[in-house]
PDB file of C-alpha atoms in Angstrom:
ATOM      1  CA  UNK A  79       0.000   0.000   0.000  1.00 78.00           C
ATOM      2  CA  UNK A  80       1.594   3.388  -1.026  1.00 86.00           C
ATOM      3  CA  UNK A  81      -0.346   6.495  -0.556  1.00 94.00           C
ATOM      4  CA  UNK A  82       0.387  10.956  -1.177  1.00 96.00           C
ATOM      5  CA  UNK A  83      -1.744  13.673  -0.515  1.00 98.00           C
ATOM      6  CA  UNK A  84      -0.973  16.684  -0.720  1.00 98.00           C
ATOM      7  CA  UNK A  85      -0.391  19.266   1.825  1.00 97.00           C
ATOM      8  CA  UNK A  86      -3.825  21.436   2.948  1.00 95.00           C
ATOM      9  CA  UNK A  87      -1.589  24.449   4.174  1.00 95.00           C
ATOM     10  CA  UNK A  88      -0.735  26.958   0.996  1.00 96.00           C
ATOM     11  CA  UNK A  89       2.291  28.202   2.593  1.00 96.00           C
ATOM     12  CA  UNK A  90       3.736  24.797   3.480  1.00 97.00           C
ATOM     13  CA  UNK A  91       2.952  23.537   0.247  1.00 98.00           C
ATOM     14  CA  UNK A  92       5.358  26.131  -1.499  1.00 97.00           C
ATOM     15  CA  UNK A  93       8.372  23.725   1.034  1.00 98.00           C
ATOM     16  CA  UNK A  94       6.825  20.050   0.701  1.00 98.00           C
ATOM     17  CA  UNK A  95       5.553  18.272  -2.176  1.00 98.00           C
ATOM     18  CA  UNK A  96       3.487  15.670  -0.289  1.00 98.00           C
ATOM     19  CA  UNK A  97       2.877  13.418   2.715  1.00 98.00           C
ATOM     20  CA  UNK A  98       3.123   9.690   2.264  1.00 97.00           C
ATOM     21  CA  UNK A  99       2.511   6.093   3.814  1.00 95.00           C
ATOM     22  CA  UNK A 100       3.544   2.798   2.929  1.00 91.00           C
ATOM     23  CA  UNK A 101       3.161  -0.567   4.488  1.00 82.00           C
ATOM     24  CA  UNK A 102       0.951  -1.977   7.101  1.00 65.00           C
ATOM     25  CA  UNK A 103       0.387  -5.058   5.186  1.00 63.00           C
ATOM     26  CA  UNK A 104       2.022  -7.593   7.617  1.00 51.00           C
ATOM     27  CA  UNK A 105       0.245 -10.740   5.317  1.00 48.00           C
ATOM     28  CA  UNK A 106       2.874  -9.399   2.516  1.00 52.00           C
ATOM     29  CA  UNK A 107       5.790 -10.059   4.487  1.00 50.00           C
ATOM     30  CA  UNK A 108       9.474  -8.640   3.762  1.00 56.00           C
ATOM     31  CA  UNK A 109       9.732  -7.136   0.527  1.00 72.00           C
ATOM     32  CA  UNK A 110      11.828  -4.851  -1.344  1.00 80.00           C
ATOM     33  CA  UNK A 111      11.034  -1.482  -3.660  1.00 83.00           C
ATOM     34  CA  UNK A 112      13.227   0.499  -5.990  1.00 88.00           C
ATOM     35  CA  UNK A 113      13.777   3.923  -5.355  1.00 92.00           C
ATOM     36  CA  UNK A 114      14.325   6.112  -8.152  1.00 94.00           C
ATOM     37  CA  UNK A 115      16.325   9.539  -7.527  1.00 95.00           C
ATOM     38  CA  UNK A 116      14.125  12.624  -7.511  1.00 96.00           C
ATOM     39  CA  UNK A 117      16.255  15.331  -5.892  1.00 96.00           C
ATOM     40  CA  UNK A 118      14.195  15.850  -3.404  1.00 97.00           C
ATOM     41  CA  UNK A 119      15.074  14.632   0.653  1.00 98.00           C
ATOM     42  CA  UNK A 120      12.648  12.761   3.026  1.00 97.00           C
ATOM     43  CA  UNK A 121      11.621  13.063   6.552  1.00 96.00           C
ATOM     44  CA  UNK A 122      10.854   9.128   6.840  1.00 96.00           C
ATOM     45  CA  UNK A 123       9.133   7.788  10.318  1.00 95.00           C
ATOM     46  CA  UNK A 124       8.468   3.786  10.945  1.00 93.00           C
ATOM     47  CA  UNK A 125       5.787   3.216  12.937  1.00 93.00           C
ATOM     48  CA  UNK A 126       6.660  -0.398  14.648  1.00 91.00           C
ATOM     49  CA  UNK A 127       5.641  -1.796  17.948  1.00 89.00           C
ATOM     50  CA  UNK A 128       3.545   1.745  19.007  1.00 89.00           C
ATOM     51  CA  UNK A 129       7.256   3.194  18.138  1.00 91.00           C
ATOM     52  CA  UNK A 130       8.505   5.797  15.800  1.00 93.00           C
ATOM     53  CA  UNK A 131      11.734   5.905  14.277  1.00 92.00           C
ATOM     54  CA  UNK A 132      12.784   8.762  12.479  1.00 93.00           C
ATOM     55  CA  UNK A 133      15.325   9.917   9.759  1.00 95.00           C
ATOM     56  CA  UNK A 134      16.315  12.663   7.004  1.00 96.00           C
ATOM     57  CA  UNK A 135      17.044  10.841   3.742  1.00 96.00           C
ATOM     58  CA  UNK A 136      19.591  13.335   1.826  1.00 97.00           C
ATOM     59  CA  UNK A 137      19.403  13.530  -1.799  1.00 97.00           C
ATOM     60  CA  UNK A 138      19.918  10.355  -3.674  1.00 96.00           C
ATOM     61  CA  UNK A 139      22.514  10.860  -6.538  1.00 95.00           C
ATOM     62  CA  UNK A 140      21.307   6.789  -8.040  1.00 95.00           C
ATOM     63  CA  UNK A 141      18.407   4.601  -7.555  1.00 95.00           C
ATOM     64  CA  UNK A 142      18.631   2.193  -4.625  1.00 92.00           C
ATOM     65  CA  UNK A 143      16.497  -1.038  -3.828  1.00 90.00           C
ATOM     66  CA  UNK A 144      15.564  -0.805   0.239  1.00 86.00           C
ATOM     67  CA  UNK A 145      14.123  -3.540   2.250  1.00 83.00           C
ATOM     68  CA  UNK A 146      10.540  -3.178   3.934  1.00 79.00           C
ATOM     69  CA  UNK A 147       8.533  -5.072   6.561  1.00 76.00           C
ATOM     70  CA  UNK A 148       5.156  -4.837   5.440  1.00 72.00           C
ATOM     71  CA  UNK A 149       4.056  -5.441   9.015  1.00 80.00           C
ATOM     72  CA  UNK A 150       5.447  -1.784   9.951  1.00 91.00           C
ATOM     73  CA  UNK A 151       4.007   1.163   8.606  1.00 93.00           C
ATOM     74  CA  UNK A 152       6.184   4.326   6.952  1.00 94.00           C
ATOM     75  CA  UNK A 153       5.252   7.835   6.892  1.00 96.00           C
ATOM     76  CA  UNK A 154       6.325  10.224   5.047  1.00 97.00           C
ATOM     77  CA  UNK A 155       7.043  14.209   4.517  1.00 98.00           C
ATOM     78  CA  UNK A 156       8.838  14.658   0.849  1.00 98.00           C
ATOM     79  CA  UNK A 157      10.217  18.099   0.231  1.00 98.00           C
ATOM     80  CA  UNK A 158       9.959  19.816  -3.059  1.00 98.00           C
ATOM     81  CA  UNK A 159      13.693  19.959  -4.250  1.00 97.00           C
ATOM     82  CA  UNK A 160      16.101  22.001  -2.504  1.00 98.00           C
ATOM     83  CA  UNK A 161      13.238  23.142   0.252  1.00 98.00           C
ATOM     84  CA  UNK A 162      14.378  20.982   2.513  1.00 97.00           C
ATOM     85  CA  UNK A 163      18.003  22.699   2.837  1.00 97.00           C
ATOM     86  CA  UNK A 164      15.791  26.044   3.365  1.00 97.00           C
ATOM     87  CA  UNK A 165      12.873  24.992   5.714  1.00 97.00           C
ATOM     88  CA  UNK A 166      15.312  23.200   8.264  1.00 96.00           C
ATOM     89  CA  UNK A 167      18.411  25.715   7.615  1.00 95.00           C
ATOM     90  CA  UNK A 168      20.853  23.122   6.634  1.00 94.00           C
ATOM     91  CA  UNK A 169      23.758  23.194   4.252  1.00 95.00           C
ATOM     92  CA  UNK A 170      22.658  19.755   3.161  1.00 96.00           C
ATOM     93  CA  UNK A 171      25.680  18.964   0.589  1.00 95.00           C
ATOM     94  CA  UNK A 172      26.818  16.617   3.041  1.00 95.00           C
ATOM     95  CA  UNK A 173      24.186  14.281   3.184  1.00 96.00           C
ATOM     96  CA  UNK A 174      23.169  12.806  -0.344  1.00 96.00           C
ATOM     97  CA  UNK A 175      22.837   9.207  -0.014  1.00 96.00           C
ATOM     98  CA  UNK A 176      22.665   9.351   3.578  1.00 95.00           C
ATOM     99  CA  UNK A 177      20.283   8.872   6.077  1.00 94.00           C
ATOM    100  CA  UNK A 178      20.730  10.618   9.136  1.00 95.00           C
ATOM    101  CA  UNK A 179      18.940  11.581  12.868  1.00 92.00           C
ATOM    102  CA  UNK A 180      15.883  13.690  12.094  1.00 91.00           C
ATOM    103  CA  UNK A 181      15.743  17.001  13.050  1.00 87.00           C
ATOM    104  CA  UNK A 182      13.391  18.145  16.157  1.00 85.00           C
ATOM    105  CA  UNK A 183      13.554  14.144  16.930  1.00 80.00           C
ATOM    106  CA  UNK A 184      13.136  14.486  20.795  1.00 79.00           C
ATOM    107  CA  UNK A 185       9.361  16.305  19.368  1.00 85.00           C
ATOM    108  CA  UNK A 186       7.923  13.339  17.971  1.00 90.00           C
ATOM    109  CA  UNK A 187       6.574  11.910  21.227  1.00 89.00           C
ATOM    110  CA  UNK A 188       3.210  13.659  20.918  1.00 92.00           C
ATOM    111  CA  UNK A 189       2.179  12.146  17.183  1.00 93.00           C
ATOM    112  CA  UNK A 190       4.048   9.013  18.727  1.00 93.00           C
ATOM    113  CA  UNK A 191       0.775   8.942  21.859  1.00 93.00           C
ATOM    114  CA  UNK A 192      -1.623  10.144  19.071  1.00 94.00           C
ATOM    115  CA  UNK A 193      -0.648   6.802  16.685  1.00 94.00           C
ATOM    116  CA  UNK A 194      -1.362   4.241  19.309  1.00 92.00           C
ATOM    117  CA  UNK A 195      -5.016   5.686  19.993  1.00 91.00           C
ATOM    118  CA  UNK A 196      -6.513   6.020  16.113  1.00 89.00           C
ATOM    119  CA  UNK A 197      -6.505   3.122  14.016  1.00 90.00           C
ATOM    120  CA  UNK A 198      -6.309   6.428  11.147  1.00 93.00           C
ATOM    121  CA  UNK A 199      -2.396   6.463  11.008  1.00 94.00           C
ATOM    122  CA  UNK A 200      -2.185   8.472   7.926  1.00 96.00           C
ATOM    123  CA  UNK A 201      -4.440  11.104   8.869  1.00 96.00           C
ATOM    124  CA  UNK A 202      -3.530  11.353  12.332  1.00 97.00           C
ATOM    125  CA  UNK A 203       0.058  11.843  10.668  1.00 97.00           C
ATOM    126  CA  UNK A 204      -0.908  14.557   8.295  1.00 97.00           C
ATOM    127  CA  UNK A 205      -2.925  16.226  10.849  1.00 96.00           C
ATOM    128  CA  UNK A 206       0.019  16.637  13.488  1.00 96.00           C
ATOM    129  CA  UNK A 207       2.245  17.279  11.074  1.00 96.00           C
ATOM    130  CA  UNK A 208       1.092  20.239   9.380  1.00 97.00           C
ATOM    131  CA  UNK A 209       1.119  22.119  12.748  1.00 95.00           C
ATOM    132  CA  UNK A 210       3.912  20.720  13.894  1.00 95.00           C
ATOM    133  CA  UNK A 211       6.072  21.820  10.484  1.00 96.00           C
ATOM    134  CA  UNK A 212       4.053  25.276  10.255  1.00 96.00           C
ATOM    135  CA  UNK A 213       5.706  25.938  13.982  1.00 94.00           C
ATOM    136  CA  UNK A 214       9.230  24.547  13.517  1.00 94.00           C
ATOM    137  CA  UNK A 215       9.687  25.383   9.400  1.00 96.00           C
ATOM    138  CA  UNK A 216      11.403  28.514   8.325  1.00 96.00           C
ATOM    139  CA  UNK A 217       9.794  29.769   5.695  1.00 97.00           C
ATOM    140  CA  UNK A 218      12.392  32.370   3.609  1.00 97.00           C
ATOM    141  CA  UNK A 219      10.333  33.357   0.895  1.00 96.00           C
ATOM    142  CA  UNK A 220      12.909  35.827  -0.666  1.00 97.00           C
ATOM    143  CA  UNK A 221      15.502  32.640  -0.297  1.00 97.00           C
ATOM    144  CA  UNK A 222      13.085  29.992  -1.746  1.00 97.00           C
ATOM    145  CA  UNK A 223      12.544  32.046  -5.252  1.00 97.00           C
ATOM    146  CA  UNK A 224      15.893  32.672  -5.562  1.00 96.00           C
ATOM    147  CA  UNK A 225      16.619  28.587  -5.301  1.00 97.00           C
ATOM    148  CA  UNK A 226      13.891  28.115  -7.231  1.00 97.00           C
ATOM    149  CA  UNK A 227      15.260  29.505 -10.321  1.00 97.00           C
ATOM    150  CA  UNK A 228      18.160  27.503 -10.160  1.00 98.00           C
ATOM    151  CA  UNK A 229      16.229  24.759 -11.065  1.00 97.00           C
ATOM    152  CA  UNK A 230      16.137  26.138 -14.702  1.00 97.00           C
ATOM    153  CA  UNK A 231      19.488  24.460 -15.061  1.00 97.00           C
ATOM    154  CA  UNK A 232      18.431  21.432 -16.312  1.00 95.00           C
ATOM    155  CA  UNK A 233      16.901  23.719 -18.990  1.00 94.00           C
ATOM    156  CA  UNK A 234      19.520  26.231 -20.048  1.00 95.00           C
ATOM    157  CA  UNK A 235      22.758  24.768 -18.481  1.00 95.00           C
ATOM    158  CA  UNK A 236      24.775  26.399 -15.611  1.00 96.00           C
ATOM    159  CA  UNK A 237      27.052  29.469 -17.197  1.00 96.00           C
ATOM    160  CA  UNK A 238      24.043  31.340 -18.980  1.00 97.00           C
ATOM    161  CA  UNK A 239      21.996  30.464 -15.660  1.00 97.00           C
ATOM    162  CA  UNK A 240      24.346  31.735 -13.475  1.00 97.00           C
ATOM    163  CA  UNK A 241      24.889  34.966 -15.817  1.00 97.00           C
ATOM    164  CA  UNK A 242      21.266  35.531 -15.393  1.00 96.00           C
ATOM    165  CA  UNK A 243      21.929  35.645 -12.030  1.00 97.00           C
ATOM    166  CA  UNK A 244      24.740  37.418 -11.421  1.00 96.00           C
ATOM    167  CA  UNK A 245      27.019  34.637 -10.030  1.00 96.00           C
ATOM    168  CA  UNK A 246      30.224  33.140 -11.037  1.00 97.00           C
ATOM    169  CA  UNK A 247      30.185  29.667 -12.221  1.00 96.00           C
ATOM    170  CA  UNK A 248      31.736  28.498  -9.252  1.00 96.00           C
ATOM    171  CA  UNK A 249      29.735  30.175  -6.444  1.00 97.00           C
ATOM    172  CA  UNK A 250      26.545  28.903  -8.610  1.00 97.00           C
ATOM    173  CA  UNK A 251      28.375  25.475  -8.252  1.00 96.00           C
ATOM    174  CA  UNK A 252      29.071  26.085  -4.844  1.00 97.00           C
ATOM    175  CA  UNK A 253      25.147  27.226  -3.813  1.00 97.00           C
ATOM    176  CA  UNK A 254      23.577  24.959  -5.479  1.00 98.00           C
ATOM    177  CA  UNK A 255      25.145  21.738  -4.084  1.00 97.00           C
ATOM    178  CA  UNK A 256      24.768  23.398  -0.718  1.00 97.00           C
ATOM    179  CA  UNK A 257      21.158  23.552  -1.484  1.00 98.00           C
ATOM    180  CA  UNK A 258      20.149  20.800  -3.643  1.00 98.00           C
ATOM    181  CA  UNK A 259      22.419  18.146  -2.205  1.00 97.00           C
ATOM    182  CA  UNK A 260      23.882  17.167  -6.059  1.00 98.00           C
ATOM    183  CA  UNK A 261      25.799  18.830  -8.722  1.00 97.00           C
ATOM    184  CA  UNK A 262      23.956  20.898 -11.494  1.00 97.00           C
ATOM    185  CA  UNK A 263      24.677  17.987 -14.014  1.00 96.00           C
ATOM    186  CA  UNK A 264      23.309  14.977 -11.445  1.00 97.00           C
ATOM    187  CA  UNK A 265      20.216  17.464 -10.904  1.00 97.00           C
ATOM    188  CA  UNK A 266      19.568  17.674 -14.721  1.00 97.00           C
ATOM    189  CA  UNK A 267      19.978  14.100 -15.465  1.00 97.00           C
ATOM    190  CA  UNK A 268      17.475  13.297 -12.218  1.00 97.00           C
ATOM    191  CA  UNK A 269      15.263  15.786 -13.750  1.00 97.00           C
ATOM    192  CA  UNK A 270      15.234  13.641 -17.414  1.00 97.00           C
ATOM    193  CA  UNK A 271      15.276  10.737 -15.543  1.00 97.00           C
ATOM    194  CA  UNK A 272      11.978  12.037 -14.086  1.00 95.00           C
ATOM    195  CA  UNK A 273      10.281  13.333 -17.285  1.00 96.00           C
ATOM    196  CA  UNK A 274      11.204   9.921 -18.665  1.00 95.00           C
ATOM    197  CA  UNK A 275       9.404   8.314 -16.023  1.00 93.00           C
ATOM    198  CA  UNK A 276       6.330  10.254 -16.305  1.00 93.00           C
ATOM    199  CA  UNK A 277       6.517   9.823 -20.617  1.00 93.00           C
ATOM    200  CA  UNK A 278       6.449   6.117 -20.297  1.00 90.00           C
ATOM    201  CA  UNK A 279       3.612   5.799 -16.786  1.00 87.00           C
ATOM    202  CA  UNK A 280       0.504   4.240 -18.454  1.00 77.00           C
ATOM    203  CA  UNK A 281       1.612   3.687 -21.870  1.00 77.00           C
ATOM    204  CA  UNK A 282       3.053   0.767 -24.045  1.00 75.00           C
ATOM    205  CA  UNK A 283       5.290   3.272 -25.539  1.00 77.00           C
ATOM    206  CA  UNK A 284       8.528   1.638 -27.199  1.00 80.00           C
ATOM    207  CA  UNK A 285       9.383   4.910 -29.425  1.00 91.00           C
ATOM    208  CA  UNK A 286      12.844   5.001 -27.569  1.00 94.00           C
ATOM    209  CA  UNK A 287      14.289   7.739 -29.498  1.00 95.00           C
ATOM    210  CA  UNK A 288      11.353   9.841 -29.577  1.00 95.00           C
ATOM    211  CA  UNK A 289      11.207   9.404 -25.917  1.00 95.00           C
ATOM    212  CA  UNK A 290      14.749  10.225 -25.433  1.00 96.00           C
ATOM    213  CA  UNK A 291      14.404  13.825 -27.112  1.00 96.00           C
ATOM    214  CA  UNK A 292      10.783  14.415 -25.308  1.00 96.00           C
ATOM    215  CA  UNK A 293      12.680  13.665 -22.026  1.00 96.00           C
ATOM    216  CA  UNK A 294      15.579  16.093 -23.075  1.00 96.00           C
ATOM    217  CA  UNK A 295      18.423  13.905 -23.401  1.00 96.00           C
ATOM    218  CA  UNK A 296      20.772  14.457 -26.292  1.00 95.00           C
ATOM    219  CA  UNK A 297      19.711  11.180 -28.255  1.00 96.00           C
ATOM    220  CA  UNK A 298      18.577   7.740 -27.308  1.00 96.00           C
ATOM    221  CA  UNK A 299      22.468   6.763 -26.214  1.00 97.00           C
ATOM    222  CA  UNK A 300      22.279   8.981 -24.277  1.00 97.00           C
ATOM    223  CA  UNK A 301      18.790   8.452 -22.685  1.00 97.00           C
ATOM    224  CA  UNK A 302      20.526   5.230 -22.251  1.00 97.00           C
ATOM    225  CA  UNK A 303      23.956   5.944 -20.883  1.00 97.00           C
ATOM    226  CA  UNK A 304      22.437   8.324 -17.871  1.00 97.00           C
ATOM    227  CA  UNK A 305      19.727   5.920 -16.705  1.00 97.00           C
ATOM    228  CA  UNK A 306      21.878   3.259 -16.396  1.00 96.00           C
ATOM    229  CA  UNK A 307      24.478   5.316 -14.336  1.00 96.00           C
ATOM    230  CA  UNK A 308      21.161   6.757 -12.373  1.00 96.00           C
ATOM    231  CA  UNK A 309      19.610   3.290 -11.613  1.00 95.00           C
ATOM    232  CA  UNK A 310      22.013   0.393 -12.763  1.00 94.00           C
ATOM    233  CA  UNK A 311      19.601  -0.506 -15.577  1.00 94.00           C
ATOM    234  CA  UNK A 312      18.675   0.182 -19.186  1.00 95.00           C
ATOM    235  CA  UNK A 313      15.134   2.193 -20.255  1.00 94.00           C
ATOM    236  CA  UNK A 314      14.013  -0.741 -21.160  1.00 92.00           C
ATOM    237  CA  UNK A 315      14.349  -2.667 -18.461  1.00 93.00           C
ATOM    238  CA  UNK A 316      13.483   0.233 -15.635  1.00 92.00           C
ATOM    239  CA  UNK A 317      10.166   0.259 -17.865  1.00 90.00           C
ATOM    240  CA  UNK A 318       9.949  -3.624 -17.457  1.00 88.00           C
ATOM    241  CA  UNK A 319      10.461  -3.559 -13.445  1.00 84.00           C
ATOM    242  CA  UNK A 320       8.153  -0.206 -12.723  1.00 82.00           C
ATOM    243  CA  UNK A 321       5.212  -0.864 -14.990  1.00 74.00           C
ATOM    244  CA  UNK A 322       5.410  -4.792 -15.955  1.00 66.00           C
ATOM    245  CA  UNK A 323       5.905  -4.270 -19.863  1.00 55.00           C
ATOM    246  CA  UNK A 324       8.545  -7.050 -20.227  1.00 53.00           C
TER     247      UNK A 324
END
């Protein structure tokens, strides 16, 4: 069982993309799920024995396959990319592919009591978390459009970007891993590898090439060359393990 809604609070919704739950399916057993790169960073809680355990996932720079006991349940807060860094005033260039202690972690006792009383985990979890982030966020707005537009690297590359914005090459370098958690280039080839994803959900598509270019990759080879280094495995078969089109 995976689940995302979508935050109710306009402001915090400009910081985090969605809330999310998995698991809870103990009849399922162990299992395991792929994990595709998305350049954004995770508050992650398991809920296990009426306990929560909480972590920050940094910014994955390649896919990774992660164990999960479908008895426990995870919960989730995703942040839209580079948010995270802003919201929780971190320089988070230290922590891609790394999970570390969550901030505010001595805080979670409260949702921890409210859990073991409602059989409504995910809405319990939303609920307490809004107002919990709303209080404990920082919400730069002047700092968050300014990050924001460095997203428009994977668009128009990083020296007519950083002209635009009246940086070096190097302190736009510098900033954005400090912000994003992954270079410029890994950004922009997450950002394909997410535009191929999205091309290829809920079709039978095979048009490789075509795909390729709508994705914005230089050619198919290409398309080809970057997933592989992303997630250890060709277009082909990504499509074949996400959607079942072998």
């Amino acid at each position: 069982m995976y689940q995302e809604r979508k935050p109710n609070c306009a402001q915090l919704a400009q910081y985090v993309d969605c809330f999310w739950v998995s698991g809870g399916d103990a009849a399922s057993g162990q299992g395991e799920a792929l994990i595709l790169p998305d350049a954004a960073m995770d508050l992650i809680f398991r809920y296990c024995d009426g306990q929560l355990f909480s972590s920050l996932c940094g910014t994955m720079s390649i896919a990774r396959t992660v164990s999960l006991a479908h008895e426990d349940i995870y919960l989730g807060v995703r942040f839209h990319p580079a948010m995270a860094a802003i919201a929780l005033k971190m320089n988070v260039a230290s922590l891609r592919d790394c999970l570390v202690e969550a901030p505010f972690s001595d805080s979670y006792a409260v949702l921890e009591d409210q859990l073991a009383t409602s059989p409504h985990t995910f809405d319990i979890f939303i609920n307490w978390m809004e107002g919990y982030l709303r209080q404990r966020l920082c919400f730069d707005e002047v700092q968050r459009h300014r990050v924001q537009a460095m997203r428009a690297v994977a668009m128009i590359g990083v020296s007519r970007l950083a002209q635009m914005m009246e940086m070096s090459r190097k302190r736009f370098y510098r900033e954005f891993i400090q912000f994003y958690g992954i270079s410029p280039r890994q950004y922009t080839n997450t950002h394909r590898l997410l535009k191929f994803q999205k091309l290829i959900q809920g079709s039978k598509r095979t048009d490789l090439s075509q795909i390729a270019l709508e994705a914005g990759f230089f050619d198919q080879a290409d398309m080809t060359r970057q997933i592989k280094k992303l997630t250890g495995k060709t277009p082909l078969n990504l499509m074949s393990q996400l959607y079942n089109t072998g």
